[in-house]
Amino acid sequence: MSLERTDAVTPPRLWRVGRTAALVAALLAAVVLAVGLGSVYIPPGEVLGALGRGVASLWTGAELSPEDVIVWQLRLPRVAMGVLVGACLAVCGGAFQGVFRNPLADPYLLGVASGAGLGATVAIVAGWPRPLVPVAALLAALAAVSLTLTLAREGRRLPPVRLILAGVVVGSILSAVSTFLILRGEDRARQVLAYTLGDLGFSGWGDVLTVLPYALAGGGVLMLLGRALDTLQLGDLTARSLGVPVERLRLLVVLAASVATAAAVAYVGIIGFVGLVVPHVVRLAWGAGHRVLLPVSALAGGTLLVLADLLARTTPLSQVGVVTTLLGGPFFLWLLRRGGHD
């Protein structure tokens, strides 16, 4: 399996437009379904009515019914966070796979997940108030990426192989430190484990509004770089000859993707396989051009995470990270076998 191989099967433009429209409809349906299902069932028509009344109340000041409160204050923030985080992870995964020309790259490649995990572990084991846990996770994730970039730098260059190796080493060391701290604070180990498995259950509007600017900034920069990422697939030398500043492009992609991923991971924990699998599926159905791949991956990633979270909270699986791993792992193995020796 390779990025070049999938680029050779780009479907006609009309097919891609039709598939994108179907994907948008699937995302909207997933949102309505996820908001309606729970301990109190709310039919789709009532969900849409509650959404309309909630928007109207911003101008009229009308008091919301208990059902409207369930929709707006309990379920919609969780679903919105699912859309945001799923889109963020999928876009960052697609950008990493493009900039490293490596189909196994994902948003956690440079130590973001391990850094966030260590920051959250320190905060939980030390007994810090819960609002400080994502702050510690975000700062530690950004510190981990900074350390990876420092170790990988070779003069003014950032060779992809050194970046990947440095990310693996930094991630392994930080994971070892996290494990040591968990063993030292056994009474809080369950809380740390819940974080490392990913959970959207504590998401409120405040969390959504905190992650939103990071996701928009990081994802927006990556989508603007789609044409340059396409040129990079021709190789560094060819890209340079066509006027692409390869090293600055690589650094910009790494920074934008790392900031967006770190913010998402800090608030919901470590959710695996979304950033790895979604870009592959989109590449198969829409082609490998990054100007299409990245925005479509955002739609697909948001849809997948909303449905995975719905499955998690309506079954004994309970953690969304468990669902994405159980679904994504076998699917990715199927993709590997489908790719044969490539």
XYZ file of C-alpha atoms in Angstrom:
342
model
C 0.000 0.000 0.000
C 1.301 3.437 -0.863
C 0.109 6.986 -1.370
C 1.131 6.862 -5.029
C -0.893 3.740 -5.732
C -4.150 5.173 -4.438
C -3.597 8.382 -6.431
C -3.791 6.324 -9.627
C -7.465 5.445 -9.020
C -8.881 8.939 -8.534
C -12.620 8.659 -9.434
C -14.417 11.100 -11.774
C -15.256 14.541 -10.355
C -19.037 13.955 -10.436
C -18.666 10.790 -8.361
C -16.575 12.623 -5.792
C -19.168 15.427 -5.512
C -21.938 12.881 -5.032
C -19.988 10.987 -2.398
C -19.180 14.217 -0.561
C -22.865 15.190 -0.493
C -23.702 11.720 0.879
C -21.007 12.117 3.529
C -22.389 15.497 4.643
C -25.859 13.908 4.931
C -24.362 11.022 6.948
C -22.694 13.466 9.355
C -25.951 15.389 9.926
C -27.871 12.137 10.427
C -25.229 10.894 12.889
C -25.484 14.138 14.889
C -29.302 13.956 15.114
C -29.173 10.249 16.014
C -26.489 10.737 18.676
C -28.347 13.649 20.270
C -31.609 11.695 20.345
C -30.384 8.395 21.773
C -29.696 8.006 25.482
C -31.415 7.263 28.783
C -34.245 9.540 27.565
C -35.103 8.843 23.903
C -35.837 11.938 21.831
C -37.209 11.328 18.301
C -35.337 12.995 15.396
C -38.193 15.456 14.794
C -38.077 16.582 18.421
C -34.286 16.915 18.250
C -34.572 19.258 15.269
C -37.333 21.191 17.042
C -35.230 21.533 20.189
C -32.288 22.793 18.137
C -34.518 25.414 16.509
C -36.040 26.523 19.815
C -32.588 26.781 21.372
C -31.340 29.049 18.604
C -34.496 31.151 18.738
C -34.181 31.571 22.514
C -30.900 33.424 21.996
C -32.977 36.333 20.602
C -36.315 35.899 22.338
C -35.011 34.820 25.759
C -37.750 32.160 25.936
C -37.303 29.494 28.620
C -36.335 26.034 27.342
C -38.270 22.883 28.203
C -36.530 20.040 30.125
C -36.191 18.124 26.841
C -34.547 21.112 25.185
C -32.132 21.392 28.106
C -31.130 17.731 27.661
C -30.412 18.414 24.008
C -28.528 21.669 24.447
C -26.724 21.254 27.759
C -26.037 17.507 28.001
C -25.865 15.836 24.604
C -25.058 18.470 21.993
C -21.733 19.576 23.592
C -20.565 15.945 23.646
C -21.584 15.414 20.018
C -20.012 18.721 18.965
C -16.762 17.722 20.651
C -16.896 14.380 18.826
C -17.257 16.122 15.461
C -14.476 18.560 16.292
C -11.975 16.004 17.588
C -12.727 13.431 14.876
C -12.266 16.054 12.155
C -9.105 17.326 13.782
C -7.464 13.889 14.107
C -8.411 12.855 10.558
C -7.092 16.056 8.933
C -3.855 15.935 10.934
C -3.408 12.249 10.061
C -3.866 12.959 6.348
C -1.382 15.838 6.501
C 1.226 13.763 8.376
C 0.895 10.910 5.872
C 1.404 13.412 3.080
C 4.322 15.340 4.511
C 6.220 12.184 5.518
C 5.040 10.245 2.435
C 4.381 7.436 4.895
C 0.954 5.708 4.970
C 1.543 4.611 8.586
C 1.970 8.155 9.932
C -0.679 9.427 12.342
C -1.229 12.557 14.481
C 0.558 10.950 17.445
C 3.749 10.250 15.502
C 5.889 12.951 17.118
C 5.107 12.227 20.770
C 1.920 14.306 21.132
C -0.072 11.475 22.725
C 2.717 10.442 25.089
C 3.312 14.044 26.136
C -0.390 14.636 26.751
C -0.605 11.341 28.625
C 2.295 12.309 30.889
C 0.845 15.756 31.566
C -2.541 14.299 32.447
C -0.934 11.582 34.589
C 1.054 14.129 36.598
C -2.063 16.250 37.147
C -4.268 13.298 38.140
C -1.728 11.556 40.386
C -0.916 14.880 42.087
C -4.622 15.443 42.729
C -4.924 18.714 40.782
C -8.465 20.043 40.138
C -10.021 18.519 36.999
C -10.024 21.788 34.967
C -6.220 21.798 35.235
C -5.828 18.278 33.762
C -6.335 19.308 30.096
C -4.122 22.351 30.619
C -1.305 20.127 31.900
C -1.899 17.675 29.041
C -1.812 20.434 26.414
C 1.394 22.002 27.752
C 3.131 18.609 28.047
C 2.059 17.621 24.519
C 3.468 20.813 23.035
C 6.665 20.371 25.064
C 7.016 16.819 23.729
C 6.698 17.997 20.116
C 9.219 20.795 20.758
C 11.672 18.243 22.160
C 11.154 15.997 19.118
C 11.796 18.889 16.724
C 14.941 19.881 18.632
C 16.330 16.336 18.573
C 15.486 15.822 14.888
C 16.915 19.095 13.593
C 20.021 18.737 11.446
C 21.259 22.256 10.936
C 18.357 24.053 9.241
C 16.859 20.824 7.931
C 14.238 18.474 9.391
C 14.864 15.104 7.718
C 11.671 12.979 7.858
C 13.477 9.867 9.090
C 15.105 11.763 11.983
C 11.710 13.305 12.854
C 10.027 9.918 12.997
C 12.837 8.298 14.980
C 13.017 11.211 17.424
C 9.239 11.057 17.857
C 9.359 7.335 18.598
C 12.132 7.772 21.174
C 10.506 10.769 22.901
C 7.153 8.975 22.968
C 8.661 5.813 24.453
C 10.504 7.691 27.201
C 7.453 9.761 28.172
C 5.239 6.660 28.177
C 7.714 4.937 30.519
C 7.627 7.917 32.885
C 3.805 7.880 32.805
C 3.766 4.168 33.647
C 6.127 4.756 36.574
C 3.896 7.526 37.941
C 0.771 5.388 37.557
C 2.397 2.591 39.550
C 3.369 5.106 42.241
C -0.196 6.431 42.479
C -2.226 3.233 42.283
C -5.352 4.751 43.844
C -5.737 7.113 40.879
C -4.670 4.599 38.207
C -8.268 4.100 37.057
C -8.644 7.812 36.269
C -5.417 7.809 34.263
C -6.486 4.655 32.401
C -9.822 6.285 31.491
C -7.938 9.256 30.059
C -5.591 7.101 27.998
C -8.589 5.245 26.505
C -10.331 8.461 25.439
C -13.648 9.800 26.723
C -16.036 12.490 25.448
C -18.331 12.175 28.459
C -17.083 15.247 30.339
C -17.225 17.598 27.368
C -19.073 20.850 27.934
C -19.517 23.960 25.811
C -16.527 25.542 27.555
C -14.287 22.660 26.431
C -15.659 22.813 22.874
C -15.015 26.555 22.647
C -11.492 26.062 23.995
C -10.549 23.405 21.434
C -12.320 25.143 18.520
C -9.758 27.920 17.770
C -6.842 25.435 17.856
C -8.700 23.068 15.516
C -9.701 25.845 13.105
C -6.219 27.366 13.059
C -4.365 24.054 12.687
C -6.823 22.479 10.255
C -7.138 25.683 8.241
C -3.375 25.965 7.767
C -3.140 22.315 6.700
C -5.921 22.702 4.125
C -4.249 25.799 2.681
C -1.116 23.689 2.185
C -2.948 21.014 0.153
C -1.416 21.991 -3.192
C 2.117 22.062 -1.721
C 1.551 18.630 -0.135
C 0.516 17.287 -3.535
C 3.743 18.597 -5.058
C 5.761 17.056 -2.213
C 4.531 13.597 -3.255
C 6.831 13.927 -6.297
C 9.879 13.883 -3.992
C 11.903 16.572 -2.210
C 14.159 17.375 -5.164
C 11.300 17.764 -7.629
C 9.272 19.799 -5.141
C 12.215 22.166 -4.585
C 12.692 22.537 -8.340
C 9.022 23.560 -8.593
C 9.500 26.255 -5.961
C 8.192 24.488 -2.856
C 10.214 25.375 0.290
C 10.313 21.781 1.504
C 11.845 22.323 4.958
C 9.568 25.241 5.837
C 6.575 23.281 4.542
C 7.505 20.265 6.663
C 7.982 22.421 9.782
C 4.713 24.285 9.224
C 2.724 21.058 8.761
C 4.271 19.508 11.875
C 3.565 22.587 14.017
C -0.007 23.119 12.762
C -0.944 19.445 13.111
C 0.726 19.100 16.507
C -1.018 22.138 18.001
C -4.450 20.990 16.783
C -3.882 17.399 17.908
C -2.494 18.427 21.299
C -5.541 20.597 22.032
C -7.941 17.809 21.043
C -6.111 15.100 22.992
C -5.790 17.298 26.064
C -9.571 17.533 26.506
C -10.804 14.071 25.490
C -7.822 11.752 25.996
C -6.044 9.538 23.508
C -8.330 8.226 20.752
C -6.506 5.934 18.379
C -6.890 4.922 14.717
C -9.091 7.845 13.578
C -6.116 9.756 12.202
C -4.618 6.598 10.740
C -7.604 4.882 9.113
C -9.866 7.737 7.953
C -7.369 9.313 5.480
C -6.812 5.854 3.943
C -10.528 5.296 3.382
C -10.959 8.793 1.948
C -7.938 8.294 -0.322
C -9.478 5.107 -1.722
C -12.861 6.732 -2.410
C -11.890 10.302 -3.364
C -8.282 10.006 -4.581
C -5.019 11.163 -2.992
C -5.077 14.894 -3.870
C -4.726 16.726 -0.565
C -6.966 19.654 -1.569
C -9.859 17.167 -1.506
C -8.443 14.586 0.886
C -8.100 16.901 3.889
C -11.589 18.531 3.960
C -13.308 15.220 3.164
C -11.271 13.542 5.911
C -12.613 16.176 8.323
C -16.210 15.203 7.440
C -15.458 11.474 7.641
C -13.499 11.767 10.895
C -16.285 13.738 12.576
C -18.907 11.239 11.437
C -16.847 8.260 12.597
C -16.159 9.643 16.057
C -19.797 10.643 16.678
C -20.956 7.125 15.775
C -18.136 5.497 17.770
C -19.045 7.560 20.846
C -22.708 6.650 20.386
C -21.717 2.975 20.345
C -19.518 3.474 23.406
C -22.243 5.039 25.557
C -24.985 2.608 24.530
C -22.943 -0.594 25.016
C -20.682 -1.994 27.776
C -17.598 -0.796 25.834
C -18.099 2.626 27.540
C -14.856 4.279 26.245
C -14.803 5.761 22.741
C -11.094 4.953 22.401
C -11.880 1.261 22.895
C -14.479 1.389 20.108
C -12.193 3.144 17.611
C -9.413 0.663 18.349
C -11.679 -2.396 18.012
C -13.083 -1.055 14.738
C -9.952 0.560 13.343
C -7.443 -2.187 14.097
C -9.071 -4.993 12.053
C -10.033 -2.557 9.302
C -6.462 -1.324 8.982
C -5.160 -4.906 8.854
C -7.631 -5.526 6.017
C -6.287 -2.464 4.220
C -2.725 -3.737 4.663
C -3.614 -7.130 3.171
C -5.514 -5.396 0.366
C -2.367 -3.371 -0.387
C -0.346 -6.566 -0.850
C 3.419 -6.170 -0.975
C 3.264 -2.400 -1.589
